[in-house]
């Protein structure tokens, strides 16, 4: 009997933008019950003190799996590339999935999966009150490089130094900062 190998897509994002996004989710979603300030949050984040552990460990583990051979088809997408050239990334994804999608379908996918469409509020007022704090919206900005509006020079230097210690020296993951 043949075993079907499920295709997997791994989407990764610049670690600094990931930090900002995670902070906003923690402060905006009731479940976390977090109301701390950014300046007190960034150090515990880089050291994995929140529920998801460190982002560097997550990426290091993925690299180990990829190097060992995943045993299943894997496609890595960078959030920054999706923002820069969504049509090209949809082409690559369709190719990976073995889908012969026409230009019109790919254009529709880019449109429907674009940040603006996804960010349109689809939560009922009841759901918002139950799960979200105040005016928080699940899709905040969807920008690349917004971390520059959050990190102080000292925080940026600290983050870079800690990241360099944590991420593999031969990391396969390279991120753009804007």
CSV table of N, CA, C and O in Angstrom, one decimal, residues 18-42 50-51 128 131-138 140 150:
chain,number,residue,atom,x,y,z
A,18,UNK,N,7.9,39.5,13.9
A,18,UNK,CA,7.2,38.4,14.6
A,18,UNK,C,7.0,38.8,16.1
A,18,UNK,O,5.9,38.6,16.6
A,19,UNK,N,8.0,39.4,16.7
A,19,UNK,CA,8.0,39.8,18.1
A,19,UNK,C,6.9,40.9,18.2
A,19,UNK,O,6.1,40.8,19.2
A,20,UNK,N,6.8,41.9,17.3
A,20,UNK,CA,5.8,42.9,17.4
A,20,UNK,C,4.4,42.4,17.3
A,20,UNK,O,3.5,42.7,18.0
A,21,UNK,N,4.3,41.5,16.3
A,21,UNK,CA,3.0,40.8,16.1
A,21,UNK,C,2.5,40.0,17.3
A,21,UNK,O,1.4,40.1,17.7
A,22,UNK,N,3.4,39.3,17.8
A,22,UNK,CA,3.1,38.4,19.0
A,22,UNK,C,2.7,39.3,20.2
A,22,UNK,O,1.8,39.0,20.9
A,23,UNK,N,3.5,40.4,20.4
A,23,UNK,CA,3.2,41.3,21.5
A,23,UNK,C,1.7,41.8,21.4
A,23,UNK,O,1.0,41.9,22.3
A,24,UNK,N,1.4,42.3,20.2
A,24,UNK,CA,0.1,42.8,19.9
A,24,UNK,C,-1.0,41.8,20.1
A,24,UNK,O,-2.1,42.1,20.6
A,25,UNK,N,-0.8,40.6,19.7
A,25,UNK,CA,-1.7,39.5,20.0
A,25,UNK,C,-1.9,39.2,21.5
A,25,UNK,O,-3.0,39.1,22.0
A,26,UNK,N,-0.8,39.2,22.2
A,26,UNK,CA,-0.9,39.0,23.6
A,26,UNK,C,-1.6,40.1,24.4
A,26,UNK,O,-2.3,39.8,25.4
A,27,UNK,N,-1.5,41.3,23.9
A,27,UNK,CA,-2.1,42.4,24.6
A,27,UNK,C,-3.6,42.6,24.1
A,27,UNK,O,-4.4,43.3,24.8
A,28,UNK,N,-3.9,42.0,23.0
A,28,UNK,CA,-5.2,42.2,22.4
A,28,UNK,C,-6.2,41.1,22.5
A,28,UNK,O,-7.4,41.3,22.3
A,29,UNK,N,-5.7,39.9,22.8
A,29,UNK,CA,-6.6,38.7,23.0
A,29,UNK,C,-6.8,38.4,24.4
A,29,UNK,O,-5.8,38.3,25.2
A,30,UNK,N,-8.0,38.4,24.8
A,30,UNK,CA,-8.4,38.2,26.3
A,30,UNK,C,-7.7,37.0,26.9
A,30,UNK,O,-7.3,37.0,28.0
A,31,UNK,N,-7.6,35.9,26.1
A,31,UNK,CA,-7.1,34.6,26.7
A,31,UNK,C,-5.8,34.8,27.3
A,31,UNK,O,-5.5,34.2,28.4
A,32,UNK,N,-4.9,35.7,26.8
A,32,UNK,CA,-3.6,35.9,27.3
A,32,UNK,C,-3.6,36.7,28.6
A,32,UNK,O,-2.7,36.6,29.4
A,33,UNK,N,-4.6,37.5,28.8
A,33,UNK,CA,-4.7,38.4,30.0
A,33,UNK,C,-3.4,39.1,30.3
A,33,UNK,O,-2.9,39.2,31.4
A,34,UNK,N,-2.8,39.7,29.2
A,34,UNK,CA,-1.5,40.4,29.3
A,34,UNK,C,-1.7,41.8,29.1
A,34,UNK,O,-2.4,42.2,28.1
A,35,UNK,N,-1.2,42.7,29.9
A,35,UNK,CA,-1.4,44.1,29.8
A,35,UNK,C,0.0,44.8,30.0
A,35,UNK,O,0.0,46.0,30.2
A,36,UNK,N,1.0,44.1,29.9
A,36,UNK,CA,2.4,44.7,30.1
A,36,UNK,C,2.8,45.6,29.0
A,36,UNK,O,2.2,45.6,27.9
A,37,UNK,N,3.8,46.4,29.2
A,37,UNK,CA,4.4,47.3,28.2
A,37,UNK,C,5.4,46.6,27.3
A,37,UNK,O,6.1,45.7,27.8
A,38,UNK,N,5.6,47.1,26.1
A,38,UNK,CA,6.5,46.6,25.2
A,38,UNK,C,7.9,46.5,25.7
A,38,UNK,O,8.6,45.5,25.6
A,39,UNK,N,8.4,47.6,26.4
A,39,UNK,CA,9.7,47.6,26.9
A,39,UNK,C,10.0,46.5,27.9
A,39,UNK,O,11.1,46.1,28.1
A,40,UNK,N,9.0,46.0,28.6
A,40,UNK,CA,9.1,44.9,29.5
A,40,UNK,C,8.9,43.5,28.9
A,40,UNK,O,9.1,42.5,29.6
A,41,UNK,N,8.5,43.5,27.7
A,41,UNK,CA,8.1,42.3,27.0
A,41,UNK,C,9.1,41.7,26.2
A,41,UNK,O,9.3,40.5,26.1
A,42,UNK,N,10.0,42.5,25.6
A,42,UNK,CA,10.9,42.1,24.5
A,42,UNK,C,11.9,41.1,25.0
A,42,UNK,O,12.3,40.1,24.4
A,50,UNK,N,7.5,33.0,27.0
A,50,UNK,CA,6.0,32.9,26.7
A,50,UNK,C,5.7,31.6,26.1
A,50,UNK,O,6.6,30.8,25.9
A,51,UNK,N,4.5,31.3,25.9
A,51,UNK,CA,4.0,29.9,25.6
A,51,UNK,C,4.6,29.3,24.4
A,51,UNK,O,4.7,28.1,24.3
A,128,UNK,N,-16.2,39.4,19.3
A,128,UNK,CA,-15.3,40.4,19.7
A,128,UNK,C,-15.2,40.6,21.2
A,128,UNK,O,-14.1,40.6,21.8
A,131,UNK,N,-13.6,37.5,23.0
A,131,UNK,CA,-12.2,37.1,22.7
A,131,UNK,C,-11.2,38.2,22.6
A,131,UNK,O,-10.0,38.0,22.8
A,132,UNK,N,-11.7,39.4,22.2
A,132,UNK,CA,-10.8,40.5,22.0
A,132,UNK,C,-10.9,41.6,23.0
A,132,UNK,O,-12.0,41.9,23.5
A,133,UNK,N,-9.8,42.3,23.3
A,133,UNK,CA,-9.8,43.5,24.2
A,133,UNK,C,-10.0,44.7,23.4
A,133,UNK,O,-9.4,44.9,22.3
A,134,UNK,N,-10.9,45.6,23.9
A,134,UNK,CA,-11.1,46.9,23.3
A,134,UNK,C,-11.2,47.0,21.8
A,134,UNK,O,-12.0,46.2,21.2
A,135,UNK,N,-10.4,47.8,21.1
A,135,UNK,CA,-10.5,48.0,19.7
A,135,UNK,C,-9.5,47.1,18.9
A,135,UNK,O,-9.3,47.3,17.8
A,136,UNK,N,-9.0,46.1,19.6
A,136,UNK,CA,-8.0,45.2,19.0
A,136,UNK,C,-8.6,44.5,17.8
A,136,UNK,O,-9.8,44.1,17.8
A,137,UNK,N,-7.9,44.4,16.7
A,137,UNK,CA,-8.3,43.7,15.5
A,137,UNK,C,-7.3,42.6,15.2
A,137,UNK,O,-6.1,42.8,15.4
A,138,UNK,N,-7.7,41.4,14.9
A,138,UNK,CA,-6.9,40.3,14.7
A,138,UNK,C,-5.8,40.5,13.7
A,138,UNK,O,-4.7,40.1,13.8
A,140,UNK,N,-3.6,43.3,12.2
A,140,UNK,CA,-3.3,44.6,12.7
A,140,UNK,C,-2.8,45.5,11.5
A,140,UNK,O,-3.5,46.5,11.1
A,150,UNK,N,8.9,50.2,16.8
A,150,UNK,CA,8.7,49.7,18.1
A,150,UNK,C,10.0,49.6,18.9
A,150,UNK,O,10.1,49.9,20.1
